[in-house]
Each structure stands twice: as C-alpha cells, then as structure tokens.
Tab-separated table of C-alpha atoms in Angstrom:
chain	number	residue	atom	x	y	z
A	1	MET	CA	130.986	80.359	96.032
A	2	SER	CA	130.588	78.557	92.693
A	3	LEU	CA	127.061	79.140	91.445
A	4	ARG	CA	125.385	79.059	88.083
A	5	SER	CA	124.835	82.558	86.768
A	6	ILE	CA	121.454	84.201	87.268
A	7	GLU	CA	121.246	84.564	83.468
A	8	GLU	CA	121.428	80.789	83.062
A	9	LEU	CA	118.825	80.265	85.772
A	10	TYR	CA	116.657	82.935	84.147
A	11	GLU	CA	116.716	81.067	80.835
A	12	VAL	CA	115.603	77.862	82.548
A	13	ALA	CA	112.820	79.694	84.407
A	14	ALA	CA	111.625	81.614	81.355
A	15	SER	CA	111.422	78.417	79.299
A	16	THR	CA	108.789	77.116	81.733
A	17	LYS	CA	106.695	80.313	81.501
A	18	GLY	CA	106.294	80.881	77.792
A	19	GLY	CA	109.546	82.684	77.107
A	20	ALA	CA	111.419	85.696	78.423
A	21	ALA	CA	108.866	88.335	77.404
A	22	GLU	CA	106.018	86.617	79.230
A	23	PHE	CA	108.135	85.640	82.211
A	24	GLU	CA	109.400	89.186	82.682
A	25	LYS	CA	105.802	90.367	83.133
A	26	THR	CA	105.485	88.155	86.213
A	27	LEU	CA	108.497	89.637	88.019
A	28	GLY	CA	107.507	92.097	90.737
A	29	LYS	CA	109.256	95.343	91.629
A	30	PRO	CA	109.911	96.457	95.207
A	31	ARG	CA	108.826	99.809	96.551
A	32	SER	CA	111.599	102.330	97.093
A	33	VAL	CA	113.006	103.118	100.518
A	34	GLU	CA	111.483	106.578	100.185
A	35	GLU	CA	108.013	105.165	99.501
A	36	LEU	CA	108.241	102.651	102.326
A	37	SER	CA	109.487	105.274	104.786
A	38	LYS	CA	106.289	107.276	104.281
A	39	VAL	CA	104.020	104.382	105.260
A	40	GLY	CA	102.517	104.790	108.732
A	41	ASP	CA	103.235	102.239	111.432
A	42	ASP	CA	99.523	101.413	111.596
A	43	ARG	CA	99.799	99.959	108.063
A	44	TRP	CA	102.897	97.980	108.988
A	45	LEU	CA	101.105	96.565	112.030
A	46	SER	CA	98.004	95.742	109.986
A	47	SER	CA	99.980	93.855	107.330
A	48	MET	CA	102.101	92.162	109.973
A	49	SER	CA	98.981	91.043	111.843
A	50	LYS	CA	97.291	89.801	108.676
A	51	ALA	CA	100.318	87.616	107.913
A	52	VAL	CA	100.180	86.202	111.443
A	53	PHE	CA	96.494	85.314	111.088
A	54	GLN	CA	97.028	83.842	107.617
A	55	ALA	CA	99.742	81.489	108.865
A	56	GLY	CA	98.220	78.017	108.955
A	57	PHE	CA	94.799	79.357	107.960
A	58	ASN	CA	92.831	79.965	104.763
A	59	TRP	CA	94.254	83.186	103.301
A	60	LYS	CA	91.062	84.092	101.426
A	61	VAL	CA	89.008	83.862	104.620
A	62	VAL	CA	91.408	86.184	106.433
A	63	GLU	CA	91.391	88.618	103.501
A	64	LYS	CA	87.596	88.703	103.477
A	65	LYS	CA	87.430	89.364	107.205
A	66	TRP	CA	90.186	91.977	107.275
A	67	PRO	CA	87.945	95.077	106.970
A	68	ARG	CA	86.239	93.887	110.172
A	69	PHE	CA	89.657	93.452	111.818
A	70	GLU	CA	90.500	97.052	110.867
A	71	GLU	CA	87.283	98.208	112.508
A	72	VAL	CA	87.623	96.136	115.671
A	73	PHE	CA	91.300	96.920	116.220
A	74	ASP	CA	90.981	100.699	115.741
A	75	GLY	CA	92.781	100.769	112.407
A	76	PHE	CA	95.791	99.142	114.070
A	77	THR	CA	96.895	102.402	115.645
A	78	VAL	CA	100.172	101.341	117.230
A	79	GLY	CA	99.898	103.421	120.397
A	80	ARG	CA	96.417	102.078	121.121
A	81	MET	CA	97.258	98.467	120.275
A	82	ALA	CA	100.340	98.520	122.513
A	83	LEU	CA	97.998	99.197	125.436
A	84	ILE	CA	95.555	96.319	124.922
A	85	SER	CA	94.234	95.478	128.386
A	86	ASP	CA	92.813	92.273	129.836
A	87	ASP	CA	89.326	93.754	129.436
A	88	ASP	CA	90.059	94.556	125.781
A	89	PHE	CA	91.312	91.043	125.245
A	90	ASP	CA	88.166	89.515	126.732
A	91	THR	CA	86.068	91.730	124.477
A	92	TYR	CA	87.996	90.715	121.368
A	93	LEU	CA	87.472	87.033	122.170
A	94	LYS	CA	83.716	87.656	122.107
A	95	THR	CA	83.655	89.882	119.031
A	96	GLU	CA	81.869	88.628	115.927
A	97	GLY	CA	83.401	88.849	112.483
A	98	ILE	CA	87.057	88.289	113.396
A	99	ILE	CA	89.097	85.129	113.947
A	100	ARG	CA	89.073	84.682	117.712
A	101	HIS	CA	92.481	83.091	118.144
A	102	ALA	CA	93.784	84.157	121.544
A	103	LYS	CA	97.529	83.910	120.918
A	104	LYS	CA	97.310	85.648	117.555
A	105	ILE	CA	95.227	88.457	119.032
A	106	LEU	CA	97.852	88.915	121.744
A	107	SER	CA	100.506	89.113	119.025
A	108	ILE	CA	98.886	92.344	117.815
A	109	ARG	CA	99.725	93.967	121.132
A	110	ASP	CA	103.197	92.433	121.254
A	111	ASN	CA	104.015	93.543	117.714
A	112	ALA	CA	102.738	97.049	118.415
A	113	ILE	CA	105.249	97.184	121.278
A	114	PHE	CA	107.872	95.754	118.913
A	115	LEU	CA	107.228	98.532	116.375
A	116	ASN	CA	107.407	101.135	119.130
A	117	ASP	CA	110.794	99.764	120.127
A	118	LEU	CA	111.999	99.936	116.512
A	119	ALA	CA	110.725	103.515	116.272
A	120	LYS	CA	113.336	104.559	118.804
A	121	GLN	CA	115.978	103.872	116.127
A	122	ASN	CA	114.601	105.793	113.123
A	123	GLY	CA	111.536	107.713	114.216
A	124	SER	CA	109.112	104.969	113.219
A	125	GLY	CA	109.103	101.191	113.140
A	126	GLY	CA	108.393	101.211	109.425
A	127	GLN	CA	111.427	103.378	108.675
A	128	THR	CA	113.660	100.946	110.548
A	129	ILE	CA	112.407	98.128	108.336
A	130	ALA	CA	112.464	100.212	105.143
A	131	LYS	CA	116.060	101.316	105.679
A	132	TRP	CA	117.380	97.885	106.608
A	133	PRO	CA	120.294	97.025	104.241
A	134	LYS	CA	119.188	94.834	101.333
A	135	GLU	CA	122.409	92.861	101.598
A	136	ASP	CA	121.334	91.774	105.096
A	137	PHE	CA	117.726	90.745	104.485
A	138	SER	CA	118.465	87.544	106.408
A	139	GLY	CA	119.411	89.698	109.397
A	140	LEU	CA	116.060	91.485	109.170
A	141	LEU	CA	114.223	88.152	109.159
A	142	TRP	CA	116.239	86.941	112.139
A	143	MET	CA	115.612	90.161	114.068
A	144	MET	CA	111.861	89.941	113.439
A	145	LYS	CA	111.810	86.307	114.517
A	146	LYS	CA	113.629	87.079	117.758
A	147	GLN	CA	112.061	90.421	118.682
A	148	GLY	CA	108.613	90.222	117.105
A	149	SER	CA	105.721	87.942	117.972
A	150	ARG	CA	104.867	84.932	115.779
A	151	LEU	CA	107.053	86.294	112.969
A	152	GLY	CA	109.204	83.223	112.431
A	153	GLY	CA	109.084	80.821	109.508
A	154	ALA	CA	107.665	82.344	106.338
A	155	THR	CA	105.321	84.761	108.138
A	156	ALA	CA	107.723	87.718	108.130
A	157	GLN	CA	108.735	86.947	104.537
A	158	TYR	CA	105.133	87.166	103.316
A	159	PHE	CA	104.444	90.249	105.426
A	160	LEU	CA	107.453	92.064	103.990
A	161	ARG	CA	106.551	91.042	100.436
A	162	ASP	CA	103.009	92.337	100.983
A	163	MET	CA	104.450	95.702	102.017
A	164	GLY	CA	106.687	95.844	98.943
A	165	VAL	CA	109.983	95.362	100.784
A	166	ASP	CA	112.639	93.810	98.573
A	167	GLY	CA	113.383	90.315	99.812
A	168	TYR	CA	113.064	86.640	99.096
A	169	ILE	CA	110.443	84.094	100.085
A	170	LEU	CA	111.852	80.702	100.981
A	171	SER	CA	109.079	78.672	99.385
A	172	ARG	CA	109.413	74.955	98.808
A	173	ASP	CA	110.628	75.519	95.232
A	174	VAL	CA	113.108	78.228	96.224
A	175	ASN	CA	114.550	75.915	98.861
A	176	ARG	CA	114.758	73.114	96.317
A	177	ALA	CA	116.614	75.409	93.931
A	178	LEU	CA	119.037	76.494	96.660
A	179	ILE	CA	119.740	72.859	97.539
A	180	ARG	CA	120.222	72.018	93.854
A	181	GLU	CA	122.694	74.910	93.469
A	182	GLY	CA	124.669	73.737	96.505
A	183	VAL	CA	123.815	76.713	98.712
A	184	LEU	CA	122.037	74.449	101.206
A	185	SER	CA	122.153	70.759	101.998
A	186	LYS	CA	118.601	70.723	103.385
A	187	ASP	CA	115.723	73.086	104.085
A	188	PRO	CA	117.000	76.083	106.084
A	189	SER	CA	116.609	75.943	109.851
A	190	SER	CA	119.392	78.036	111.367
A	191	ARG	CA	120.985	81.470	111.310
A	192	ARG	CA	123.934	79.938	109.460
A	193	ASP	CA	121.574	78.691	106.732
A	194	LEU	CA	120.085	82.177	106.374
A	195	GLU	CA	123.554	83.680	106.068
A	196	ALA	CA	124.457	81.198	103.323
A	197	ILE	CA	121.231	82.063	101.497
A	198	GLN	CA	121.970	85.764	101.814
A	199	GLU	CA	125.462	85.313	100.445
A	200	ALA	CA	124.066	83.547	97.375
A	201	PHE	CA	121.362	86.141	96.812
A	202	ASN	CA	123.893	88.958	97.174
A	203	HIS	CA	126.078	87.245	94.567
A	204	TRP	CA	123.184	87.004	92.099
A	205	ARG	CA	122.079	90.560	92.896
A	206	ASP	CA	125.550	91.973	92.257
A	207	GLN	CA	125.790	89.910	89.094
A	208	SER	CA	122.464	90.972	87.609
A	209	GLY	CA	121.337	94.168	89.309
A	210	ARG	CA	117.978	92.499	89.889
A	211	PRO	CA	116.114	92.934	93.192
A	212	LEU	CA	115.963	90.038	95.614
A	213	MET	CA	112.271	89.386	94.962
A	214	GLN	CA	112.946	88.795	91.257
A	215	ILE	CA	115.849	86.485	91.991
A	216	SER	CA	113.570	84.584	94.361
A	217	ARG	CA	110.994	84.050	91.617
A	218	ILE	CA	113.634	83.088	89.068
A	219	LEU	CA	114.882	80.403	91.439
A	220	ALA	CA	111.361	79.123	92.132
A	221	CYS	CA	110.501	78.903	88.445
A	222	SER	CA	113.792	77.181	87.577
A	223	VAL	CA	112.634	74.084	89.441
A	224	GLU	CA	111.192	71.461	87.126
C-alpha cells in the first residue's frame, strides 16, 4: 500500500491548528488494557446505551438526562437489564425524565445479553472488548454491529471512544482523508472497506507508534 507518511499528514494537520505544539495538546490518549479490564460491565452497558440514545438525537439533551437513566435502569446492572420483562418495558415507556424510545429501550436489554455472552470468553464483557487486538479494531466494530443491538454505523465507534478504547472514528473528514489517500473510493459501507481502513491504520501505527485515535484525528485535521 503506497500511502503518504503519517509525519507528512501530521505536518499538514498541525499547520491548520496553530502548529505542532498546540496540535499535540488536542491528541487524546487511550486507556490501557489493564485499566479497561477493571471497568465493570454496568459501565460498559451504560456508555453503550448512551451512544445508542445519542444516535440521531441531540447529544446534550441525552447527557443532561443520563443521571435519570442511571436511576431508572438500576445503574445498568447487566444481570438485571438482561431480564427486562414486558411489565418493565411498559413501565419504562411511561417513566418521566428519560427518552421513551421503545426500540432503543429494548436495545438495553439486548446489549445486556450481548455483554453476558461476551463474558463467557474472558470473565466479563468489558474484558473481551478491552483485550481485543488493536490491529483488528475493524473486526471489533463488525462483531458489535452483528452481535450487538443498534451498534452499527458510528454508534460503536463513539461508544468505544467514550470508554477510552483505542480506535478510530470514521467521521466525514476522516473518510474524506481516506478517499484522498486512496484507501477508499467512497464512504465505507462493507466489511472489505473496514479491512482496507484497518490495513492503512495499522501501517501508520507501525510507522509512528501512535495510537489509532491520534491517527484518526491527524487524518481528520489534514482535510482542508
């Protein structure tokens, strides 16, 4: 794969953000596998659910209401949420202070079951996600899309970023940069596209030692 070096792309990006020193301050750092592995599955389910409710909705409104969600949904305890009954569901649809979107509420139950299934692999759902190989982030996104509920598109990407997992976000500018660099011919829509993206990110990661989330931002900011 013939790609411009990440150093060259970094220079372009930094020039749009006041220089390298200022740009470097904007580059996030992922949490370690050890840190992520200690996070309870209730926090993974909460963040996952928040991303689902934010999709297609005003993020600030969801953020403001989230303490009420935590209260109504029992702190997103996975075992309890996996057992949401029809009576529970009817109650949630009448509860004040949350966003009463039926399909998204049902996704809380479905994703609790999903995390329970992942827990069979590594002791907890969160550990399965935390220990997923960085060089196969695209595989993690694909798995979440296929096995989780309403975790396609950018939803899983934003959820994982919120948790501090190292990965990329395929924003409009990142996609434009990937098309410009010849990685894609159009916005990604298939598993093959994700694999091509992963190959490029792995190349830049090996070249620079930078985490995927920093490479993602460098690409986004290199778009003029």
